[in-house]
Short mmCIF file of C-alpha atoms and ligand atoms in Angstrom, two decimals:
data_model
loop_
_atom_site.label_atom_id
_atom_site.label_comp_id
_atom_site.label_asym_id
_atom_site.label_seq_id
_atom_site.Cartn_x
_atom_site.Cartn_y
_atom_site.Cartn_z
CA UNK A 1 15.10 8.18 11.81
CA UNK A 2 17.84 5.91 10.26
CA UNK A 3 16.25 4.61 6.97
CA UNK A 4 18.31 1.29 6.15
CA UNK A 5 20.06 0.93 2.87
CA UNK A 6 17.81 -1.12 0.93
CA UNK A 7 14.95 1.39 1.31
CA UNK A 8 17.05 4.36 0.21
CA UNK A 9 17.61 2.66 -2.95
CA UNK A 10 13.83 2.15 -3.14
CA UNK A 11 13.51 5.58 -2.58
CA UNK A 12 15.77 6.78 -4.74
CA UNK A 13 13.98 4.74 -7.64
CA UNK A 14 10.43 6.23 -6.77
CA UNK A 15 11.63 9.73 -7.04
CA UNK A 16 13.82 9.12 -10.00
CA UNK A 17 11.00 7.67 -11.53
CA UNK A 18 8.95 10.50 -10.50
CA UNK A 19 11.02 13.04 -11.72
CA UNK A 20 11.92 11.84 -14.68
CA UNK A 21 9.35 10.43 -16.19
CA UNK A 22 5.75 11.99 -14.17
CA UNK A 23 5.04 14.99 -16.98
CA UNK A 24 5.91 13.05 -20.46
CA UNK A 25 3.51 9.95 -20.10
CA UNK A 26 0.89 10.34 -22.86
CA UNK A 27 -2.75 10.02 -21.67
CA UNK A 28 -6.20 10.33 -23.76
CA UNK A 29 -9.19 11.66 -23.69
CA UNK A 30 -10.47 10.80 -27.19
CA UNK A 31 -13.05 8.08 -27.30
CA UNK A 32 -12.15 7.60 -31.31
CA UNK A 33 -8.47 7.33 -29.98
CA UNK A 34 -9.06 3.73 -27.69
CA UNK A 35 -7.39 0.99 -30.03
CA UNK A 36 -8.30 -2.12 -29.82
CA UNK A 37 -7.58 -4.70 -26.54
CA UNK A 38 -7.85 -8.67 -25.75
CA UNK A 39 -9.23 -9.14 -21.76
CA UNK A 40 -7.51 -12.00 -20.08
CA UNK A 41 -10.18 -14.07 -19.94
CA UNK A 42 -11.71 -14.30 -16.37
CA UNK A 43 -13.21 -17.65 -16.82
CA UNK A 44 -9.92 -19.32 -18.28
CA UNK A 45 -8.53 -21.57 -15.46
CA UNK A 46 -4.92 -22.43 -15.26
CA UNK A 47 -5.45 -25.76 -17.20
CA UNK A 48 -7.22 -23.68 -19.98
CA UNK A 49 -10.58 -25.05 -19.28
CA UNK A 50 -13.52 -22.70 -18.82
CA UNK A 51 -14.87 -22.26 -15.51
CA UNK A 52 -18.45 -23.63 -15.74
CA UNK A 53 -19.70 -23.59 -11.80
CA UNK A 54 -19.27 -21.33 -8.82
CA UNK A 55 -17.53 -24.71 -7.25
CA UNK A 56 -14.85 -24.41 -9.77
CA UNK A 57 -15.03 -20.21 -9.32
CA UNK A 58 -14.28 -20.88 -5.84
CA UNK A 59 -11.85 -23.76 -5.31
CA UNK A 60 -9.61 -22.99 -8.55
CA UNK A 61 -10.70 -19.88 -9.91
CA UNK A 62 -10.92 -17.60 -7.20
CA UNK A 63 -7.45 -18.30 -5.47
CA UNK A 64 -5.48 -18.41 -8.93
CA UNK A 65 -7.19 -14.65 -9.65
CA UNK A 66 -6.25 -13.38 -6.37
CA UNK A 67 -2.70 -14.90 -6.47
CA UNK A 68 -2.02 -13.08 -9.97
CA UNK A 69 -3.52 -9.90 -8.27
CA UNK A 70 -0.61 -10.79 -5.07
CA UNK A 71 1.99 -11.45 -7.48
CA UNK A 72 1.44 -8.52 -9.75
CA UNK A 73 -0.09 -5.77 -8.74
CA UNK A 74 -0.66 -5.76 -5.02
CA UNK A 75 1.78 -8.04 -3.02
CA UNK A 76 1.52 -10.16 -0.35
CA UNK A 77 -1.70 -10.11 1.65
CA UNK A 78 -0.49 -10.58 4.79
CA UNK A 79 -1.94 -14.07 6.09
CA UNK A 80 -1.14 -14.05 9.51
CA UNK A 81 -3.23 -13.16 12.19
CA UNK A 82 -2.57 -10.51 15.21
CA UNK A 83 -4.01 -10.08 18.22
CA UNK A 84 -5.19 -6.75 17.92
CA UNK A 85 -6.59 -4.82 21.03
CA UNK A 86 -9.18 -2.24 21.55
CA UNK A 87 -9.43 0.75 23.53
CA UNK A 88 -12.55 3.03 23.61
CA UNK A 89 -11.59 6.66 24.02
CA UNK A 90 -15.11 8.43 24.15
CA UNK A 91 -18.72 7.91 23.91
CA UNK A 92 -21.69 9.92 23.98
CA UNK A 93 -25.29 7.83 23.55
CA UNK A 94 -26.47 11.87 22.95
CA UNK A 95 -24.37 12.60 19.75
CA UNK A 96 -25.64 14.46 16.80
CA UNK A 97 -28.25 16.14 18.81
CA UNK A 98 -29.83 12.43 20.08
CA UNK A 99 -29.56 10.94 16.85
CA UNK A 100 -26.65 8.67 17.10
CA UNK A 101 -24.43 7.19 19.84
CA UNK A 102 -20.86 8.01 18.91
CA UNK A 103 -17.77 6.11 19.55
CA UNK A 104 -14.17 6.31 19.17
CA UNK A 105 -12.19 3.37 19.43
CA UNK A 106 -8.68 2.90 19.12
CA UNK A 107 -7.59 -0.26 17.68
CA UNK A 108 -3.74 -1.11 18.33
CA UNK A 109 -2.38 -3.32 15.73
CA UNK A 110 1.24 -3.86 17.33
CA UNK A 111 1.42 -6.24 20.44
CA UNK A 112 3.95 -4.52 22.20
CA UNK A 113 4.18 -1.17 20.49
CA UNK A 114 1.05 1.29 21.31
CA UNK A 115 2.22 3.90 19.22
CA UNK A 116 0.83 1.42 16.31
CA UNK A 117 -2.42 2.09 15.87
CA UNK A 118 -5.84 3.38 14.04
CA UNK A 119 -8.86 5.11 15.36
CA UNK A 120 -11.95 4.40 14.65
CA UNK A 121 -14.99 6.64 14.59
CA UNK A 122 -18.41 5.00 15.06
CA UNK A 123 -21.79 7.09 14.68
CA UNK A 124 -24.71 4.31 15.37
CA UNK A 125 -28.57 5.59 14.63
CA UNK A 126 -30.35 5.42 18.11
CA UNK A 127 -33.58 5.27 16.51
CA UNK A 128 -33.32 1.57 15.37
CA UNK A 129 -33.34 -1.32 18.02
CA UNK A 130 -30.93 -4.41 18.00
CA UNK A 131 -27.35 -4.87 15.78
CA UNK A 132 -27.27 -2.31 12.81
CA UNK A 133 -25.64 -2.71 9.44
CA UNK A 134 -22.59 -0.66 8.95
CA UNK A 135 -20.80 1.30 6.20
CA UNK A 136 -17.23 1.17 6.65
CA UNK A 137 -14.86 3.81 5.11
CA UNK A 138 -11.26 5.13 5.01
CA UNK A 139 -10.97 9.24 4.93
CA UNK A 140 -9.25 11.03 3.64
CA UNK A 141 -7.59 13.59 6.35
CA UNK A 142 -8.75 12.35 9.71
CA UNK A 143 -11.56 11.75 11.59
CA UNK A 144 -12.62 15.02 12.37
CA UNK A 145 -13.02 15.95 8.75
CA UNK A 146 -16.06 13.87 8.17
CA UNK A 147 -18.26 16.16 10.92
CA UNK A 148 -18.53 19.53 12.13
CA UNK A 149 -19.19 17.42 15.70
CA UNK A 150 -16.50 19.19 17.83
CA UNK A 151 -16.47 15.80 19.96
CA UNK A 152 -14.23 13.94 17.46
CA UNK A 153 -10.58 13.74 18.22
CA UNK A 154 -8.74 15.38 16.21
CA UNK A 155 -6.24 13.34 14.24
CA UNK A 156 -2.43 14.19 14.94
CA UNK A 157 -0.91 12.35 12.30
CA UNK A 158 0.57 13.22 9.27
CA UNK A 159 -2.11 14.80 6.38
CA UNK A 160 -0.84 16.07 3.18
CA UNK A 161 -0.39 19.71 2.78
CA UNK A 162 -3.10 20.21 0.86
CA UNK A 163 -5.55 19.31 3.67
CA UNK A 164 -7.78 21.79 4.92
CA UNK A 165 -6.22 23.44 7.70
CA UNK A 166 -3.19 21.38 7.64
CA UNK A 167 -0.41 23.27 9.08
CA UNK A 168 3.05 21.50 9.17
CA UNK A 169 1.28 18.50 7.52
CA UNK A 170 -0.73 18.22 10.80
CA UNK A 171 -4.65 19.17 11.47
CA UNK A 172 -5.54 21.89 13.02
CA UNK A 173 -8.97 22.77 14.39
CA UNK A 174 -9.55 24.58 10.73
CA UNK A 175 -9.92 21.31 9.23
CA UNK A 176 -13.00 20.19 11.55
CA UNK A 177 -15.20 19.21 8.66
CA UNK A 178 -13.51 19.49 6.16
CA UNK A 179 -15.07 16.31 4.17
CA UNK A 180 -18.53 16.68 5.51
CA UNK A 181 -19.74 17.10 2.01
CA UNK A 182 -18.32 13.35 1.19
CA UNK A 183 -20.15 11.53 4.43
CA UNK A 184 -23.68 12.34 4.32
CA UNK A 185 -23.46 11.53 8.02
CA UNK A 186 -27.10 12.23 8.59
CA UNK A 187 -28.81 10.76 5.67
CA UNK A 188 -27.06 7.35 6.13
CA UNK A 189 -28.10 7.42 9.96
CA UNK A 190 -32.05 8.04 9.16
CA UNK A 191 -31.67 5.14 7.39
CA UNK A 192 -30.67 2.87 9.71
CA UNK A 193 -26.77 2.32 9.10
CA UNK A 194 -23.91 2.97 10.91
CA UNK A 195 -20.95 4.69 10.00
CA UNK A 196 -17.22 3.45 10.95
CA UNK A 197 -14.06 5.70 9.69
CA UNK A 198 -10.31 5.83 10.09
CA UNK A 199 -7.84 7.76 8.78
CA UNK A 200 -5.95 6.10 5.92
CA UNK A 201 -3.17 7.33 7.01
CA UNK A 202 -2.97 6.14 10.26
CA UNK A 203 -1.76 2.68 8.67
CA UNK A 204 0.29 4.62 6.12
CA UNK A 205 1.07 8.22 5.54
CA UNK A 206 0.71 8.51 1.45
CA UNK A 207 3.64 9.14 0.45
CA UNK A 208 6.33 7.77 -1.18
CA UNK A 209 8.37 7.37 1.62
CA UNK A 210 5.65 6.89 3.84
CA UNK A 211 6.06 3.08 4.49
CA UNK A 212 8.72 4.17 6.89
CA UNK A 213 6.38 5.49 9.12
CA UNK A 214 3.83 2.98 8.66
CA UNK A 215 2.79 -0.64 9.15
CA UNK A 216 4.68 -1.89 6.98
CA UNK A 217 7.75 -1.32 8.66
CA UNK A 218 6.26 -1.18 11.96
CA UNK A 219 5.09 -4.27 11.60
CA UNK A 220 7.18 -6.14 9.49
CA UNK A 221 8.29 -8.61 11.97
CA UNK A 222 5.12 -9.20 13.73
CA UNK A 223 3.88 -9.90 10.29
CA UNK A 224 6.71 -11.91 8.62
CA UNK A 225 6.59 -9.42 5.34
CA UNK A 226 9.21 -7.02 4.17
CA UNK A 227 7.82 -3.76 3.23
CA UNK A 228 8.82 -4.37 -0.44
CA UNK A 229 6.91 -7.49 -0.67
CA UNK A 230 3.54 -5.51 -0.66
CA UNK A 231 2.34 -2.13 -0.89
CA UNK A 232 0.46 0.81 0.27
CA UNK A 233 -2.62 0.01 -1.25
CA UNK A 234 -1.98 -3.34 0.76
CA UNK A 235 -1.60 -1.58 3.98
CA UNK A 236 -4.26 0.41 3.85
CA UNK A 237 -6.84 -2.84 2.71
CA UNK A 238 -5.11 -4.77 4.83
CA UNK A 239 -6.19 -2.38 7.90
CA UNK A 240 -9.63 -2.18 6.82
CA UNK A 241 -10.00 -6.27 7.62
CA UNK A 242 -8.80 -5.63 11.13
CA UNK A 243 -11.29 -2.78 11.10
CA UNK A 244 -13.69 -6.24 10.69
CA UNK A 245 -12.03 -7.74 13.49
CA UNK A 246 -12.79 -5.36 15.44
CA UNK A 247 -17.05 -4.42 14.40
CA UNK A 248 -17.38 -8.55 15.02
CA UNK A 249 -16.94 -8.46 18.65
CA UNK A 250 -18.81 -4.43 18.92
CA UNK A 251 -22.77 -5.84 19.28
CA UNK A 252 -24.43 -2.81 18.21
CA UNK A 253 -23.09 -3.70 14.77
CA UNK A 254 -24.43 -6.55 12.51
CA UNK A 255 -21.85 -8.01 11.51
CA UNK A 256 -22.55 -10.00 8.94
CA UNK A 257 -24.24 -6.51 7.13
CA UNK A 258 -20.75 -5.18 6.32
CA UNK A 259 -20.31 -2.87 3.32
CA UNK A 260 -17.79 -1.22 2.51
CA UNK A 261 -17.13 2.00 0.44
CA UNK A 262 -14.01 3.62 -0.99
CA UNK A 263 -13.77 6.61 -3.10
CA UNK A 264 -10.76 7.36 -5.87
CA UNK A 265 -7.34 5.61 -4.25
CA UNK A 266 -9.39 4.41 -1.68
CA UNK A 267 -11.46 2.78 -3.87
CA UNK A 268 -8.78 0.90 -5.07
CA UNK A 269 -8.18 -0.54 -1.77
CA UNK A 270 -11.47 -1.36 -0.81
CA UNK A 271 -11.63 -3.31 -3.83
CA UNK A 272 -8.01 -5.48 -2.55
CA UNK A 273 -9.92 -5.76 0.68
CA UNK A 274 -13.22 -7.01 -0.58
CA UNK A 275 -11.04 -9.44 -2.24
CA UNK A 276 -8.75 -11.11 0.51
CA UNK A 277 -11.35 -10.52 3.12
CA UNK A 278 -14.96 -11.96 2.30
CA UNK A 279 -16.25 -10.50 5.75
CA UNK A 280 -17.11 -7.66 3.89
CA UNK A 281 -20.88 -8.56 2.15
CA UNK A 282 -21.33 -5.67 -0.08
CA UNK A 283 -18.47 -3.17 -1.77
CA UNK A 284 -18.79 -0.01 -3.06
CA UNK A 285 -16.13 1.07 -5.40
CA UNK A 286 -16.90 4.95 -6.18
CA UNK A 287 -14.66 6.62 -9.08
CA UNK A 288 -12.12 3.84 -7.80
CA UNK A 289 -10.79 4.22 -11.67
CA UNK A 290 -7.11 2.90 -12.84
CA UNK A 291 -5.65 0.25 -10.91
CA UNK A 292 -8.99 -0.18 -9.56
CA UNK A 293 -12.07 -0.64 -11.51
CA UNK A 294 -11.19 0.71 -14.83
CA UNK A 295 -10.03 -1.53 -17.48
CA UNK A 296 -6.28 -1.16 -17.41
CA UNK A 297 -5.98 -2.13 -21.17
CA UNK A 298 -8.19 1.11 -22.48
CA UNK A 299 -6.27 4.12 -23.04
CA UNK A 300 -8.01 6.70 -21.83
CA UNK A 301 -7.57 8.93 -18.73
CA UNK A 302 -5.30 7.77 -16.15
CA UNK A 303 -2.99 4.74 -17.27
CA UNK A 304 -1.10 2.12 -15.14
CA UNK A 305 2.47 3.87 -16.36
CA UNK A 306 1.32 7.63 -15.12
CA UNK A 307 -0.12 6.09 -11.76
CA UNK A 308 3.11 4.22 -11.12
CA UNK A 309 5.16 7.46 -11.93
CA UNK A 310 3.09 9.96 -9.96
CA UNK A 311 2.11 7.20 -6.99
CA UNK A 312 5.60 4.91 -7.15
CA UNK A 313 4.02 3.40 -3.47
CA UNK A 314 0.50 2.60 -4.10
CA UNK A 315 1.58 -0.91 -5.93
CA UNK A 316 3.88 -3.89 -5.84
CA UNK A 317 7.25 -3.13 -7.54
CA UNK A 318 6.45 -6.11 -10.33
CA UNK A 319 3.32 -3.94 -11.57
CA UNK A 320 5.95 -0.90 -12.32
CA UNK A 321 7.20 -3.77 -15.14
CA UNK A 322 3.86 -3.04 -17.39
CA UNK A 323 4.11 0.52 -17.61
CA UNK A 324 4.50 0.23 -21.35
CA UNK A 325 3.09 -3.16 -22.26
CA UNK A 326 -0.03 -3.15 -20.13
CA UNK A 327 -1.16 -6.45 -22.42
CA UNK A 328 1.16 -8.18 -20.42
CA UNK A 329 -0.43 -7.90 -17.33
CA UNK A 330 -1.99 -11.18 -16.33
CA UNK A 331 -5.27 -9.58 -15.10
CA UNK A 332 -7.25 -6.16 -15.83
CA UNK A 333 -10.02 -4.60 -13.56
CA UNK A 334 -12.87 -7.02 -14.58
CA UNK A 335 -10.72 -9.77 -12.39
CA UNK A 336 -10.41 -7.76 -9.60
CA UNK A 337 -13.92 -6.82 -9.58
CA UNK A 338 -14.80 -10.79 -10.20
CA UNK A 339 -13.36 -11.30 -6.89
CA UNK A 340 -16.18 -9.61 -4.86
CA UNK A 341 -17.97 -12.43 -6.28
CA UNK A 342 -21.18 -13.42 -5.53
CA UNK A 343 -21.48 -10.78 -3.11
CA UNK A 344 -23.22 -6.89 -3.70
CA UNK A 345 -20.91 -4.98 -5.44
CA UNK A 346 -21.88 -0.98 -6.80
CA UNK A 347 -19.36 0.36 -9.08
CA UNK A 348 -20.57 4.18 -9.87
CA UNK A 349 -18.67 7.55 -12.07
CA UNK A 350 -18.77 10.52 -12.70
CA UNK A 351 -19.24 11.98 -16.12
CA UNK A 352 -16.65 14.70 -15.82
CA UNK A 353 -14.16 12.07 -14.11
CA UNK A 354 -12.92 11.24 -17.30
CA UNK A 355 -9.58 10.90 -15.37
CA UNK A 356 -10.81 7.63 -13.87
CA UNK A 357 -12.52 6.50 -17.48
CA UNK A 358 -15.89 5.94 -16.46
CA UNK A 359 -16.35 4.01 -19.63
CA UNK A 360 -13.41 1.18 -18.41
CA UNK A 361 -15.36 1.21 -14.82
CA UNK A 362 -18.51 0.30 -16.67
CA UNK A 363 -16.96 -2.54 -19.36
CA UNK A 364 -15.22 -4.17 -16.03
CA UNK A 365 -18.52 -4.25 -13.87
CA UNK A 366 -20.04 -6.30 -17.04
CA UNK A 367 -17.00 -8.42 -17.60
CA UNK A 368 -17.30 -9.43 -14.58
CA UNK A 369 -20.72 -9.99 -14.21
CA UNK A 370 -20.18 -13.40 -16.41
CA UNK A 371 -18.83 -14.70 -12.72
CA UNK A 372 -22.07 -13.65 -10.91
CA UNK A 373 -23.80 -15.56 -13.19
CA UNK A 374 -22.46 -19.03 -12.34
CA UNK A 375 -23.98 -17.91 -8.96
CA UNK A 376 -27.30 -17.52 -10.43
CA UNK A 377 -26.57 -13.72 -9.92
CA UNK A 378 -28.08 -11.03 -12.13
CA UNK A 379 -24.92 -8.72 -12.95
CA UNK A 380 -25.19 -6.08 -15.94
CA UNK A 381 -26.40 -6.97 -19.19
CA UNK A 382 -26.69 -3.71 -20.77
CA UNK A 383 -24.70 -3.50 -23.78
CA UNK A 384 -24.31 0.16 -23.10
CA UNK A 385 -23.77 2.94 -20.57
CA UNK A 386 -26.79 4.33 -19.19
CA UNK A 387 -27.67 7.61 -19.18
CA UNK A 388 -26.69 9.69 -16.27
CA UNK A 389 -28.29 9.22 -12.78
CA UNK A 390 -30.01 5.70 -13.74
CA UNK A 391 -28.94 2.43 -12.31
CA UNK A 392 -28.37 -0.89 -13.96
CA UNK A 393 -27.91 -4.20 -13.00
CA UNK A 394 -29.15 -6.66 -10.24
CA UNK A 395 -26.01 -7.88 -7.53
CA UNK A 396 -23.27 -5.74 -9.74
CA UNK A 397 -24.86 -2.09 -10.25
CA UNK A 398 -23.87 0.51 -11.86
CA UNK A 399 -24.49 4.31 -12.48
CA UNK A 400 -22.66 7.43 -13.85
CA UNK A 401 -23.97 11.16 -12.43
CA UNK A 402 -23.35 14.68 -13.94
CA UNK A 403 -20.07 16.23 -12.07
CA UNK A 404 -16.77 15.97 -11.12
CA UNK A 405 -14.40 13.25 -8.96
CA UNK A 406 -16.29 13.19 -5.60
CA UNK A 407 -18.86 11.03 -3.49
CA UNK A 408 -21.94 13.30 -3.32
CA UNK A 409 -25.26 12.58 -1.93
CA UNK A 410 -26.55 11.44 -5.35
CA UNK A 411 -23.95 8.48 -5.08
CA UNK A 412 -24.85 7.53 -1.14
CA UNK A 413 -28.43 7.70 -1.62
CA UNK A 414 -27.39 4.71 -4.26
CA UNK A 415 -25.88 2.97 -2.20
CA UNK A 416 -27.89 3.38 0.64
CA UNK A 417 -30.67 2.13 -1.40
CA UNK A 418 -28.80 -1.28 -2.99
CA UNK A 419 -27.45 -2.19 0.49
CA UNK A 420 -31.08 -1.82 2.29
CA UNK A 421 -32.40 -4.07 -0.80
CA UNK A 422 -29.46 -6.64 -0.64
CA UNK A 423 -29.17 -7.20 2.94
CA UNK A 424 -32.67 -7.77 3.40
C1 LIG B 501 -5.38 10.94 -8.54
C2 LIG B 501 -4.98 9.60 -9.04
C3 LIG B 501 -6.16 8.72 -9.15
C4 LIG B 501 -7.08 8.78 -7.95
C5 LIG B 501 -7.11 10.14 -7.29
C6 LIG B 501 -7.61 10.22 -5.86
O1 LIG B 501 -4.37 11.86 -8.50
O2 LIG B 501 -4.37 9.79 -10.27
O3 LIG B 501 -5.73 7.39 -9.42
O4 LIG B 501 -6.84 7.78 -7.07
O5 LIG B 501 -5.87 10.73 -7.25
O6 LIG B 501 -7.38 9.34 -5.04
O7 LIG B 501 -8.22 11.24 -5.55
#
């Protein structure tokens, strides 16, 4: 493939930077060691008034937040729309021995190119009647990793060599299941949602030169955007909204009973999509942690410099420009999470995630409960963390469980729980 010159500088940078710089980036672990930090304030519009109404939230507010989020962390969202077109590859009304009627769909995003394109894997309970509500997820290494069901197509993209299976950075049928642990595939079908997947990676292999292969270079004309104007974290949010185009039009699925979960990086952008894209009525943000929903400004665990060295794609090149004055930054995690505003929005850790700062993820989801409340909206009002395995809050919830970085059936059984009370 030729790579043009402009992106082999941009290369060059990311793996300079990573080399360079990756190992020496100091990062803490010591409560007693967190200094002191200002939030932006999320209430402070641009003519320095407060915010005092979800009128003024939404009209002012709302679109200066999200512009400071384009501008500085994630880049452009892209605003044009695309004809995208469906095909549906397989479906079996007998799947999951009767339980569910499966569905593959593939979902091409390029209108002349059909090697553009994600797949989507549906499981939809058979024992409830009429349009379901959905749960709507990226993977992490293909469809076929979130079942042992042999039916699933298995993905022939690029996975990272780590994968299970992976040979040649391709699945093999050793990775069939491989995730099963992280989609409780059978719990969330007794109680009555559906479950839609892709593969992140079918938008844009996660690397740092992996825009090359993805959307945003495929794409880049049918979009009007230059692949340095956004990001993969963009990308990969941007194809979860088309994944909304396409569960409007599918009429098993209740459309307006959206929610959306993503765990760790995918977190992250699940959060950018619940913000451009207010089709989705309830987010889940699970161990989403720096550059998602922990406060950038703390220093503990991960910070915005070592995520920019280790993951020079993820964000916008302007965010790279905070590294070592993160007070500078316009926003912190609280906005971000302000922007799911007034819908349903779970932010859970994990207590041995300290990686992700469970504490930050906590102090954001109250932050930004101050926004809920000019809906009327109950957010958190605990002045501390809860113990482990107890919820709190009303429309922004929170918990932290015993264990390590993961989504476990602890955390879905949460969120199974919150969406069945919410969308009620
Ligand atoms: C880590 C990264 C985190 C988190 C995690 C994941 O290496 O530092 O920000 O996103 O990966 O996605 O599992």
């Amino acid at each position: 493939m030729k790579i043009a010159f402009p992106y082999c500088l941009l290369l060059l940078c990311c793996f300079a930077g990573f080399k360079s710089q990756a190992q020496t980036f100091p990062s803490n672990n010591d409560e007693s060691k967190v200094a002191a930090y200002t939030l932006p304030d999320v209430l402070k519009m641009p003519n320095g008034k407060q915010c005092a109404n979800s009128r003024e939230w939404m009209q002012v507010q709302r679109p200066y937040i999200f512009h400071l989020y384009e501008e500085n962390q994630f880049g452009r969202f892209p605003s044009k729309k695309i004809n995208i077109r469906y095909r549906l590859l397989e479906t079996d009304k007998n799947a999951l021995g009767g339980t569910a009627t499966r569905k593959q769909v593939r979902i091409f995003l390029h209108p002349a190119d059909s090697s553009v394109y994600t797949d989507l894997l549906l499981y939809i309970p058979n024992q409830v009647k009429g349009p379901v509500p959905v749960f709507l997820g990226y993977n992490f290494s293909g469809n076929h990793t979130v079942s042992t069901d042999n039916n699933i197509i298995l993905g022939n993209r690029w996975v990272p060599s780590r994968a299970r299976g992976a040979v040649n950075n391709r699945a093999t049928e050793a990775s069939r299941g491989a995730d099963t642990a992280s989609w409780q595939v059978s719990t969330i079908l007794v109680k009555g949602f559906a479950i839609a997947t892709a593969y992140y990676g079918d938008l844009e292999p996660d690397t740092a030169a992996g825009f090359m292969m993805g959307i945003r270079s495929s794409l880049k004309d049918v979009l009007n955007i230059q692949p340095n104007e956004w990001c993969a974290m963009g990308a990969w949010a941007w194809g979860l909204s088309l994944m909304v185009d396409y569960l409007q039009q599918d009429n098993s699925i209740d459309a307006h009973k959206i929610a959306l979960l993503g765990h760790s990086r995918l977190g992250k952008a699940a959060l950018w999509a619940g913000a451009a894209d207010p089709r989705f009525a309830l987010i889940v943000s699970n161990e989403s942690g720096e550059g998602g929903a922990a406060i950038s400004r703390r220093w503990y665990g991960e910070t915005l410099q070592i995520i920019n060295a280790h993951f020079p794609h993820w964000f916008a090149a302007k965010y790279k420009t905070y590294g070592d004055n993160v007070n500078a930054l316009p926003v912190d995690a609280h906005m971000l999470l302000s922007l799911m505003a007034p819908r349903p929005l779970y932010v859970a850790s994990a207590v041995e995630d300290t990686w992700s700062d469970p504490k930050g993820e906590f102090l954001s989801a109250k932050e930004a409960s101050k926004v809920y409340a000019l809906f009327g909206k109950k957010g958190i009002d605990a002045d501390s963390m809860p113990a482990l395995q107890q919820q709190v809050g009303g429309t922004v919830r929170y918990h932290i469980r015993a264990g390590k970085h993961a989504v476990t059936l602890y955390d879905w059984e949460q969120y199974l729980q919150f969406a069945s009370e919410q969308f009620r």
